[in-house]
Tab-separated table of C-alpha atoms in Angstrom:
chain	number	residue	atom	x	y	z
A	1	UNK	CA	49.312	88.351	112.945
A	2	UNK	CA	46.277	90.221	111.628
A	3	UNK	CA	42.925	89.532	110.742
A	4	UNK	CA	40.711	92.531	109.574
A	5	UNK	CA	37.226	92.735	109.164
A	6	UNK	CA	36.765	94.470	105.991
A	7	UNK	CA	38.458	93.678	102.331
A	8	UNK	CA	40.276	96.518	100.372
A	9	UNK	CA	37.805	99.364	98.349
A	10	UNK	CA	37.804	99.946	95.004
A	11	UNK	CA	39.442	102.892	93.934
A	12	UNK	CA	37.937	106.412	92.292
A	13	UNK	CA	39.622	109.862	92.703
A	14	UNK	CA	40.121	111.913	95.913
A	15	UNK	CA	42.784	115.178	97.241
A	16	UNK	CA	42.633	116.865	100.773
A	17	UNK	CA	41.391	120.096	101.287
A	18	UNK	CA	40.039	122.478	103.707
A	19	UNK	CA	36.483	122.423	105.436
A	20	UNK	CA	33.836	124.441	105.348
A	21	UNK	CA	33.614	127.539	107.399
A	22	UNK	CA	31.136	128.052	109.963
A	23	UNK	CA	28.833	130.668	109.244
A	24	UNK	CA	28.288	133.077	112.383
A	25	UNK	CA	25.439	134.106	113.380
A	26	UNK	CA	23.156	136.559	111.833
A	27	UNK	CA	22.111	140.075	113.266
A	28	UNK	CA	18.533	140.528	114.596
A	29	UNK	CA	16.382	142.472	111.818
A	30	UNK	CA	16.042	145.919	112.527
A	31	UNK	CA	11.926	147.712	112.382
A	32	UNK	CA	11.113	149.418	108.888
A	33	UNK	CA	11.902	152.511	109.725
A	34	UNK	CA	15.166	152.486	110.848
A	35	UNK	CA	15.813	149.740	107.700
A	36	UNK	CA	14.358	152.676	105.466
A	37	UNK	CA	16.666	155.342	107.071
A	38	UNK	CA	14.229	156.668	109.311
A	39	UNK	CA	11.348	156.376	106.481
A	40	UNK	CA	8.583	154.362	106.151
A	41	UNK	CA	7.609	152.819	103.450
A	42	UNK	CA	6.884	155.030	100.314
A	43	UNK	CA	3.458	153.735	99.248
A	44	UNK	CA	2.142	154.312	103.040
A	45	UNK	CA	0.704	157.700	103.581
A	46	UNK	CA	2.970	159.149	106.755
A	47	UNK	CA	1.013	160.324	110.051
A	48	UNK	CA	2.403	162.529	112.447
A	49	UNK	CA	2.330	161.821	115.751
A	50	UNK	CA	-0.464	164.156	116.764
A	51	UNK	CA	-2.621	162.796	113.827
A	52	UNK	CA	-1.614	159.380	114.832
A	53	UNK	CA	-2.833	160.585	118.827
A	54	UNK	CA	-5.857	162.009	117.641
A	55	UNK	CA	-7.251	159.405	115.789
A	56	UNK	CA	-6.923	156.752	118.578
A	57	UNK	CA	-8.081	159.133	120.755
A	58	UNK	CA	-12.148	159.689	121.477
A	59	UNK	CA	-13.383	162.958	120.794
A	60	UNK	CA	-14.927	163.247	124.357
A	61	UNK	CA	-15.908	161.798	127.783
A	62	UNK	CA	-17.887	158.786	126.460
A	63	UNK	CA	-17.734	158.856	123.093
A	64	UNK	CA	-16.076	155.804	121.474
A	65	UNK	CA	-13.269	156.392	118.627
A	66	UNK	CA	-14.304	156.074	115.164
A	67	UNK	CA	-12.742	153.578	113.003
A	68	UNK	CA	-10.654	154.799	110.432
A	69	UNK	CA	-11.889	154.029	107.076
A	70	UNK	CA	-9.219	153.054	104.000
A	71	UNK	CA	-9.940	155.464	100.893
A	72	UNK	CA	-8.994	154.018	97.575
A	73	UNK	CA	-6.403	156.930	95.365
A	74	UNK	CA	-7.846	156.134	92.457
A	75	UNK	CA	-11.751	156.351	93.332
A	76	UNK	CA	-11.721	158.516	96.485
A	77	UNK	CA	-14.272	155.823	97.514
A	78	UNK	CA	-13.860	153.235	100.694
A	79	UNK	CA	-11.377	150.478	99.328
A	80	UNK	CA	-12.587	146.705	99.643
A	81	UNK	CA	-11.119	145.381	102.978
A	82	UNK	CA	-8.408	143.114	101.943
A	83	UNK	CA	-9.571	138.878	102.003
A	84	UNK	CA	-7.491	137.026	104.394
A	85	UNK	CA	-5.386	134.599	102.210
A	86	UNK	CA	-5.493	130.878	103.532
A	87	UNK	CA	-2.572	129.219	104.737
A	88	UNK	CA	-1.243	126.593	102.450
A	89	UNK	CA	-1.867	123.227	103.287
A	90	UNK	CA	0.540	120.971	105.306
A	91	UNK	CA	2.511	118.806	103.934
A	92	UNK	CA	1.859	115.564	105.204
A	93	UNK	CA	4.895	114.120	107.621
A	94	UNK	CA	7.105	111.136	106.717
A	95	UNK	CA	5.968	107.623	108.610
A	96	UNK	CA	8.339	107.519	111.351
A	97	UNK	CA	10.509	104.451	111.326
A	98	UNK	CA	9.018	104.156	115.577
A	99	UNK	CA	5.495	103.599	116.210
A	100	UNK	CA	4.293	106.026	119.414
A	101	UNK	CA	4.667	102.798	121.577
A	102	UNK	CA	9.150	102.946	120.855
A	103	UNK	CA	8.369	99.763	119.011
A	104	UNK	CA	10.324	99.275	115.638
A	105	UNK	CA	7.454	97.503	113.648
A	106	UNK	CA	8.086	99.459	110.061
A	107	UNK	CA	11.363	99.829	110.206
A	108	UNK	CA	12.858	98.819	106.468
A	109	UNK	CA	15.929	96.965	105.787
A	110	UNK	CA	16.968	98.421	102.187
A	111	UNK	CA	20.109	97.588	100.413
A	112	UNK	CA	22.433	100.447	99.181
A	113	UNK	CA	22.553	101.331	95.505
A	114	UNK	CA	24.261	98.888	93.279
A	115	UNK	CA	26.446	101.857	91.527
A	116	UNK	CA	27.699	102.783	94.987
A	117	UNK	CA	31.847	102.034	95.220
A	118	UNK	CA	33.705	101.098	98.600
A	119	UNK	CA	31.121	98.401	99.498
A	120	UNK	CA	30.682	97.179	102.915
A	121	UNK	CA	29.336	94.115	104.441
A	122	UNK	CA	26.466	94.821	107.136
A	123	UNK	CA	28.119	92.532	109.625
A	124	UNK	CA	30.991	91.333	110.285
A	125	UNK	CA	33.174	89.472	113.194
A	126	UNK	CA	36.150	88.130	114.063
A	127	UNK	CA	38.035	86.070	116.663
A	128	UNK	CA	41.540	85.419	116.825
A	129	UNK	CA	44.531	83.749	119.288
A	130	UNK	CA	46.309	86.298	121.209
A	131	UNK	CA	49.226	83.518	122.157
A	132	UNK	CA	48.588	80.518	125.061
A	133	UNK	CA	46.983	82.380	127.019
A	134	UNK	CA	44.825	85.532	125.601
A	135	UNK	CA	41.551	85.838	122.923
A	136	UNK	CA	40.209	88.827	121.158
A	137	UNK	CA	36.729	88.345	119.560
A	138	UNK	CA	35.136	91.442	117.877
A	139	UNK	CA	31.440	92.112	115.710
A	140	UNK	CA	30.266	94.817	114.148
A	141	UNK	CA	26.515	95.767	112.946
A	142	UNK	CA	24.889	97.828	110.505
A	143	UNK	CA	22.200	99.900	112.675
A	144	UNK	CA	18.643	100.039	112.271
A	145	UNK	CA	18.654	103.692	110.449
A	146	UNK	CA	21.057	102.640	108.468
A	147	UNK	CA	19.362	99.660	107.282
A	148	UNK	CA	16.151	101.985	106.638
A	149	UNK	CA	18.171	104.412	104.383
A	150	UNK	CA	19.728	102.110	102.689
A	151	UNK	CA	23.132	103.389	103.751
A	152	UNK	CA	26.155	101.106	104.132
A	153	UNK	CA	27.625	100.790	107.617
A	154	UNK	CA	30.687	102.998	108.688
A	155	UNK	CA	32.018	101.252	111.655
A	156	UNK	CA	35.435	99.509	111.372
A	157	UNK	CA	37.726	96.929	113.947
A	158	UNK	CA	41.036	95.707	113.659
A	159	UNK	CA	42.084	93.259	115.533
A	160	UNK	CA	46.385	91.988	116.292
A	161	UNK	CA	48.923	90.726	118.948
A	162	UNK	CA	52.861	90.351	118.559
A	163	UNK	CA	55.375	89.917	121.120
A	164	UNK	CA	53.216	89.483	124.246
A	165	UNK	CA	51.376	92.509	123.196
A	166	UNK	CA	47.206	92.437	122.091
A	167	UNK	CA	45.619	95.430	119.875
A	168	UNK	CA	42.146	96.708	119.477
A	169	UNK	CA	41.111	99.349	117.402
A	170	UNK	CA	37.423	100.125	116.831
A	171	UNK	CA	36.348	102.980	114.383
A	172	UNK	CA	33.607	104.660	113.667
A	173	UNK	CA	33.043	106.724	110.197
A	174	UNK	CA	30.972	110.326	110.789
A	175	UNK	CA	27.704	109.510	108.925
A	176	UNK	CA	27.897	112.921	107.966
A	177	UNK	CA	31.167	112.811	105.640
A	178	UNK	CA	30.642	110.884	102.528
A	179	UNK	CA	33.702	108.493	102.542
A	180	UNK	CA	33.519	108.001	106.278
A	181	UNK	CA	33.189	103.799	105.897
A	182	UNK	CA	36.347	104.049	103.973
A	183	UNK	CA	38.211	106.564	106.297
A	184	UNK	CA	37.177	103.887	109.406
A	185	UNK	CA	38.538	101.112	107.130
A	186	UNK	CA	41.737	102.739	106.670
A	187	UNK	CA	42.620	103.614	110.014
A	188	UNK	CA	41.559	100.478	111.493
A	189	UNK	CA	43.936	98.585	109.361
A	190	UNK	CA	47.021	101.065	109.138
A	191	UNK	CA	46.987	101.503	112.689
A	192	UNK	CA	47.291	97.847	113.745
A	193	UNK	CA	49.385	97.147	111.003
A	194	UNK	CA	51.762	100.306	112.105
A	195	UNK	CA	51.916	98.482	115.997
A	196	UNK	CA	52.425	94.685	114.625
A	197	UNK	CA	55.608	96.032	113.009
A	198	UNK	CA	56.693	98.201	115.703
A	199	UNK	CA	56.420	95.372	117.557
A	200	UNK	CA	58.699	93.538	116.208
A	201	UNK	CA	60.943	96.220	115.576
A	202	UNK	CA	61.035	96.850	119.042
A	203	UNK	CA	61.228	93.195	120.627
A	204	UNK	CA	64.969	93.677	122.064
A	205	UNK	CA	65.023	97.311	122.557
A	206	UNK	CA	66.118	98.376	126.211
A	207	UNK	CA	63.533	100.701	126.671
A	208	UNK	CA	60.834	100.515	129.367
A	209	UNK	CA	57.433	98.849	128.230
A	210	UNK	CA	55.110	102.226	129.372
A	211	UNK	CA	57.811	104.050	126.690
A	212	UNK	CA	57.229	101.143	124.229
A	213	UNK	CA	53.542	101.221	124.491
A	214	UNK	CA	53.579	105.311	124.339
A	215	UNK	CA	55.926	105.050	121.329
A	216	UNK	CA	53.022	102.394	119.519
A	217	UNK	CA	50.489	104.675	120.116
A	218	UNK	CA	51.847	107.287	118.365
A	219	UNK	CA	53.093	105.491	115.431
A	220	UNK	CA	49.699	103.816	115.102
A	221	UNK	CA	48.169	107.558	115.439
A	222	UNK	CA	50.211	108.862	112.906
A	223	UNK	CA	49.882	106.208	110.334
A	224	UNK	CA	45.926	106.249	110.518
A	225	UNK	CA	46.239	109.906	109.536
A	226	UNK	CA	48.345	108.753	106.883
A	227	UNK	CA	46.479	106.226	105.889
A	228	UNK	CA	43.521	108.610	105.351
A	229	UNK	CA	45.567	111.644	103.969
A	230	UNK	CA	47.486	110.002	101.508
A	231	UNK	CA	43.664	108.432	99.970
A	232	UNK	CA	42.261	111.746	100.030
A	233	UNK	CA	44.899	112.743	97.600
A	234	UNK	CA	44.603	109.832	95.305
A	235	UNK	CA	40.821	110.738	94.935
A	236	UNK	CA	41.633	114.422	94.864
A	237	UNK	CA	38.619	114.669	97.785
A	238	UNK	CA	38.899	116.420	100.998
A	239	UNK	CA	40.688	115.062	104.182
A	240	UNK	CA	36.963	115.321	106.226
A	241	UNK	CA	35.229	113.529	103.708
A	242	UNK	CA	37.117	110.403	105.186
A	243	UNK	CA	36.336	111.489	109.085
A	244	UNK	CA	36.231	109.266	111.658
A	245	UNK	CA	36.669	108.841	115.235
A	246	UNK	CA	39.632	106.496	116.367
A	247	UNK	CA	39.839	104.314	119.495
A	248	UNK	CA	43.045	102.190	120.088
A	249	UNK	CA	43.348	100.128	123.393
A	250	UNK	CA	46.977	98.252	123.913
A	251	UNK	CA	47.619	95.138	126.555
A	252	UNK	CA	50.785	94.018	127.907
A	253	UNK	CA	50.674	91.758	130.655
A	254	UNK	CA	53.396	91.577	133.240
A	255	UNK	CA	54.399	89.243	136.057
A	256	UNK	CA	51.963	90.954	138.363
A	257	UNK	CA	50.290	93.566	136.630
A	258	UNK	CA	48.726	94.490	133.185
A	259	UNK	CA	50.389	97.200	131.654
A	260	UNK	CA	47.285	98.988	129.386
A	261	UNK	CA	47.819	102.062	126.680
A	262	UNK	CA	44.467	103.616	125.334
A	263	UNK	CA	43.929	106.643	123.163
A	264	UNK	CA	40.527	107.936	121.741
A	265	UNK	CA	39.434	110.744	119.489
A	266	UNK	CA	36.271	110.743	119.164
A	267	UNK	CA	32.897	109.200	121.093
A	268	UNK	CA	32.567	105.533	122.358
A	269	UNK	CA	34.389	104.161	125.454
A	270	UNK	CA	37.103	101.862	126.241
A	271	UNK	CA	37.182	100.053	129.638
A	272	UNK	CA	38.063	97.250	131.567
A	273	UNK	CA	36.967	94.624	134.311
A	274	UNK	CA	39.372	93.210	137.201
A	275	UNK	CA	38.336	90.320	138.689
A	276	UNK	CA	36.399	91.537	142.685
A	277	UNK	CA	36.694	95.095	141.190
A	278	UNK	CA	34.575	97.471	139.733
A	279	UNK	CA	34.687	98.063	136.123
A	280	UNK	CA	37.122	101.303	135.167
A	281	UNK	CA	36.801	103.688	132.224
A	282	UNK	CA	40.528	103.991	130.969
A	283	UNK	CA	39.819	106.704	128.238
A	284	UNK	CA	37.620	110.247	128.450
A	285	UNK	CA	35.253	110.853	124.942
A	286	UNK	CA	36.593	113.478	123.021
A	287	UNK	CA	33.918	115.534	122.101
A	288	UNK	CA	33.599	119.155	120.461
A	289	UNK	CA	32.691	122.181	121.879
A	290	UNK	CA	28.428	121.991	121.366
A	291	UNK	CA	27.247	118.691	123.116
A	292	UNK	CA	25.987	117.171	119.787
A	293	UNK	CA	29.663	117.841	118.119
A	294	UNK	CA	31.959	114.851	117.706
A	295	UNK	CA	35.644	115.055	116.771
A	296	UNK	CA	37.078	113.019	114.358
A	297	UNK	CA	40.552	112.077	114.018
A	298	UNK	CA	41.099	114.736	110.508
A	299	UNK	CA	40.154	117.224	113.022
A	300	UNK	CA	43.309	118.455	113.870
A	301	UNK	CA	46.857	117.242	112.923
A	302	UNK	CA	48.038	114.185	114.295
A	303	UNK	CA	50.324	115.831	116.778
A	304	UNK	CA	47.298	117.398	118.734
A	305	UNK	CA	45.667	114.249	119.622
A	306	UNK	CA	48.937	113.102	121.473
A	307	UNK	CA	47.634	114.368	124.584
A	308	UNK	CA	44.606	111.752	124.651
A	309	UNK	CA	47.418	108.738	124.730
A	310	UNK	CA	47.022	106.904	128.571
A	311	UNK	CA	49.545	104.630	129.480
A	312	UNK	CA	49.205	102.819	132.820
A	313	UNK	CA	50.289	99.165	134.440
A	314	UNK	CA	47.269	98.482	136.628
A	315	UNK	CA	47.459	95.990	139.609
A	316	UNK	CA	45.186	93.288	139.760
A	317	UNK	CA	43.418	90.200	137.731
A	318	UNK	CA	42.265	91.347	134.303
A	319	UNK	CA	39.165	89.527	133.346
A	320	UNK	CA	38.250	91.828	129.729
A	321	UNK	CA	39.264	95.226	128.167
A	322	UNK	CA	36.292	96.666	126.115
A	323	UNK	CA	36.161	99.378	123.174
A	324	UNK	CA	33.159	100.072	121.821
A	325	UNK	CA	31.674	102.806	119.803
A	326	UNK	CA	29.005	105.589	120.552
A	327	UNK	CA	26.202	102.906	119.143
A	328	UNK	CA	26.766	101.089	122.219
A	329	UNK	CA	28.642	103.226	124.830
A	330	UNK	CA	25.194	105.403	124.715
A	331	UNK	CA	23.160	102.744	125.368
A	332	UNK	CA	25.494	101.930	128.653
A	333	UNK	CA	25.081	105.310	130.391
A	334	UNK	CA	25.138	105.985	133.109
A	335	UNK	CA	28.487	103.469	133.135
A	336	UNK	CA	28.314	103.033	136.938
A	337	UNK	CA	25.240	101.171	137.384
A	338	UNK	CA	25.173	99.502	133.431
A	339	UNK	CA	28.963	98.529	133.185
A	340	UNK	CA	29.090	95.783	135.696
A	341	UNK	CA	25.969	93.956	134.032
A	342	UNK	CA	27.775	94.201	130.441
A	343	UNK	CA	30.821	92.879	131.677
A	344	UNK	CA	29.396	89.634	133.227
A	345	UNK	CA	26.912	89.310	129.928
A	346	UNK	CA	30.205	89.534	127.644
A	347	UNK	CA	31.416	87.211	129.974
A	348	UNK	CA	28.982	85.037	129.356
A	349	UNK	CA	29.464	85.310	126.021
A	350	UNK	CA	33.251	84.675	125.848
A	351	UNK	CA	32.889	80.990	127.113
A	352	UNK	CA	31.133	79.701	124.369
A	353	UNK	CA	32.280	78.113	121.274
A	354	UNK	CA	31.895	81.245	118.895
A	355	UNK	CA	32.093	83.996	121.165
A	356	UNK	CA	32.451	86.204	117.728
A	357	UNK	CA	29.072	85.173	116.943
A	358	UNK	CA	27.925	85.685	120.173
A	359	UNK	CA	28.506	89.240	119.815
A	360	UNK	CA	27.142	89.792	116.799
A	361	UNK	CA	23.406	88.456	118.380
A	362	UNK	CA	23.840	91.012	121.177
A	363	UNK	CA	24.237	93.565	119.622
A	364	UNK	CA	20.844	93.198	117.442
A	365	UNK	CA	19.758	94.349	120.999
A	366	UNK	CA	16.598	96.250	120.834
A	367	UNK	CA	16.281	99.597	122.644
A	368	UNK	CA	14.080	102.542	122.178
A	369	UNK	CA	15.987	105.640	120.635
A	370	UNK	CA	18.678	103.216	119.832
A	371	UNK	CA	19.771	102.779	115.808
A	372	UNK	CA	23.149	103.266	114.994
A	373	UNK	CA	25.188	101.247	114.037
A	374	UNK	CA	26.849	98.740	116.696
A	375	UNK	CA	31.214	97.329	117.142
A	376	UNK	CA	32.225	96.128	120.355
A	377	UNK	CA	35.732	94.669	120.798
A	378	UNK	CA	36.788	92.889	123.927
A	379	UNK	CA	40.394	91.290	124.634
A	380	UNK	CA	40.038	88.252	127.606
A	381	UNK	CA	42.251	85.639	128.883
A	382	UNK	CA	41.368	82.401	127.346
A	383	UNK	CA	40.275	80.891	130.654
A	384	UNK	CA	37.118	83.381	131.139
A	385	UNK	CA	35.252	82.263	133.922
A	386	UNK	CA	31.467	83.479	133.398
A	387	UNK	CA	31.421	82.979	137.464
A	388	UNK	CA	34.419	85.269	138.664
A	389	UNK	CA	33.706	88.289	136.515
A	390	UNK	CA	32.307	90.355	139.386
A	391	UNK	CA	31.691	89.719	143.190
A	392	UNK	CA	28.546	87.582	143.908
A	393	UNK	CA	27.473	90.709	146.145
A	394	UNK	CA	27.266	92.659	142.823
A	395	UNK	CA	25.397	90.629	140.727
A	396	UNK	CA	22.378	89.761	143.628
A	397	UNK	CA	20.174	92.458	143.229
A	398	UNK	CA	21.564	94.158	140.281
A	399	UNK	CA	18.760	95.859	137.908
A	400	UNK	CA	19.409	94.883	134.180
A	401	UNK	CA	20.191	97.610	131.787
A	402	UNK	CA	17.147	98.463	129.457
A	403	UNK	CA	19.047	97.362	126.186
A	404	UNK	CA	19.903	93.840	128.109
């Protein structure tokens, strides 16, 4: 079964191609001389050194240099000192969306242009039975920047379960590429669709469940590239205009254990709460090489991301698995300290009778610095129990998060 959050786009043209080069870095300027050859400039009369020494020298002990006075060509009379030309005005600064005190009081909520194709809803949510025994709820947001540009949100979720197994993916489109809501679309939706069918493909193989789970992975991997490959060549567009960062978390639980699978390109953080245990980060963010770089999954060919896959049965009570993207994840760091006190809020929010909904209201959090947009994904056993998320000891005396 499958429930996604987003309905199919229209369709204009689009074909993959290669992305722009990065330019390299420029020489420093060399002095006028040696960018003339050795020459100065023609229309400058040329001083030799020892003229050059004995004007800005004084002609004796005391006696103060004399200025040297500018002769016009044409006139052989003093030329008129040059005027100083004013600087041009400034040009007055935008109104920044944040007043000086971090609060958002003119920030706009504009609608994107009506001729815009591949329309997305600003919200959206979802919550769906994972068997007897297991829920998945998910919400996505359109973030405050977005909302004051007038620019569509470009996160995506899919949520699934078949045979005992639960799926999460949560996407999140590069606001830089121009198709990047539908390229999050896509590969939320072909990669739960490629692991439902796997699934069930798989229900009476004799193969191990951490080689199962592996396997899903990287069929759900490869047919998200595919997904966003094969619509870059029906629009004859590039494969990066679609980029987007990927985050898959899979759940199998076991008689005594949970086996989990996760695999992430890109920013944004999967983890997950045991019950009397700290919370645990079960995938690293994939970033570039510069700190502000983020790698999306048309990076690099699907084969090179098969080194992010984690596939691990984990002792212990599972109370949630999370996956989020960077919109929240940076708003959680540092993790040790801010993870515990999300957990038992999403706990929280799990027990009541839309926990979809639920979602969706916390993440209209308000934050200073924070404004992209929001998804968070969580995957809990039915029975949540807002009191046995975390040890009493950690929740006395634990400071709340700013954004909480």
């Amino acid at each position: 079964t499958v429930n996604l959050n987003q309905s199919a786009p229209k369709t204009p043209a689009d074909a993959p191609g290669d992305g722009a080069a990065q330019a390299g870095s420029q020489p420093a300027p060399e002095s006028p001389a040696v960018a003339n050859g050795g020459r100065v400039n023609d229309s400058q009369p040329v001083e030799t050194a020892a003229e050059s020494t004995q004007e800005k020298q004084p002609s004796g002990a005391g006696e103060a240099a004399q200025p040297k006075v500018e002769m016009d060509a044409a006139t052989r009379q003093p030329a008129e000192p040059e005027q100083p030309v004013p600087p041009p005005a400034p040009k007055p600064e935008p109104e920044p969306p944040v007043g000086k005190d971090g609060v958002a009081s003119n920030w706009k909520n504009v609608e994107p242009p009506p001729e815009l194709e591949d329309r997305v809803d600003h919200t959206a949510i979802q919550l769906l039975e994972a068997g007897d025994n297991w829920m998945m709820a998910a919400a996505s947001r359109r973030g405050k920047m977005h909302a004051h540009q007038g620019i569509f949100r470009e996160d995506a979720f899919g949520l699934g379960h078949a045979e005992g197994w639960n799926f999460v993916i949560v996407a999140d489109g590069g606001g830089s590429r121009p198709l990047a809501r539908v390229g999050s679309r896509l590969v939320a939706e072909a990669g739960i669709a490629a692991m439902i069918e796997e699934t069930h493909n798989l229900a009476k193989s004799s193969s191990s469940l951490e080689d199962i789970c592996t396997y899903l992975l990287h069929h759900a991997l490869r047919k998200a590239y595919d997904a966003i490959r094969k619509e870059a060549q029906k629009r004859e567009r590039k494969i990066d205009d679609f980029g987007t960062t990927f985050l898959v978390a899979a759940h199998r639980p076991m008689d005594r254990q949970h086996l989990i699978g996760t695999l992430q390109v890109g920013d944004g953080l999967i983890a997950a709460q045991f019950r009397d245990q700290p919370p645990v980060v079960l995938a690293d963010p994939d970033v570039g090489e510069a700190a502000s770089q983020t790698l999306f999954l048309t990076s690099k060919p699907p084969n090179e991301w098969f080194s992010r896959i984690k596939v691990e049965p984990r002792d212990g009570e599972l109370a949630m698995i999370a996956c989020m993207c960077d919109g929240v994840s940076d708003d959680l760091i540092p993790y040790k300290s801010n993870l515990p006190t999300l957990f038992s809020f999403l706990s929280d929010m799990v027990s009541q009778a839309e926990p979809d909904q639920a979602l969706l209201e916390f993440l209209a959090y308000e934050k200073r610095g924070s404004f992209d947009d929001r998804t968070l994904a969580v995957i809990y056993p039915r029975q949540a129990s807002p009191s046995t998320m975390h040890p009493a000891s950690d929740q006395e005396g634990a400071s709340r998060p700013p954004l909480l």
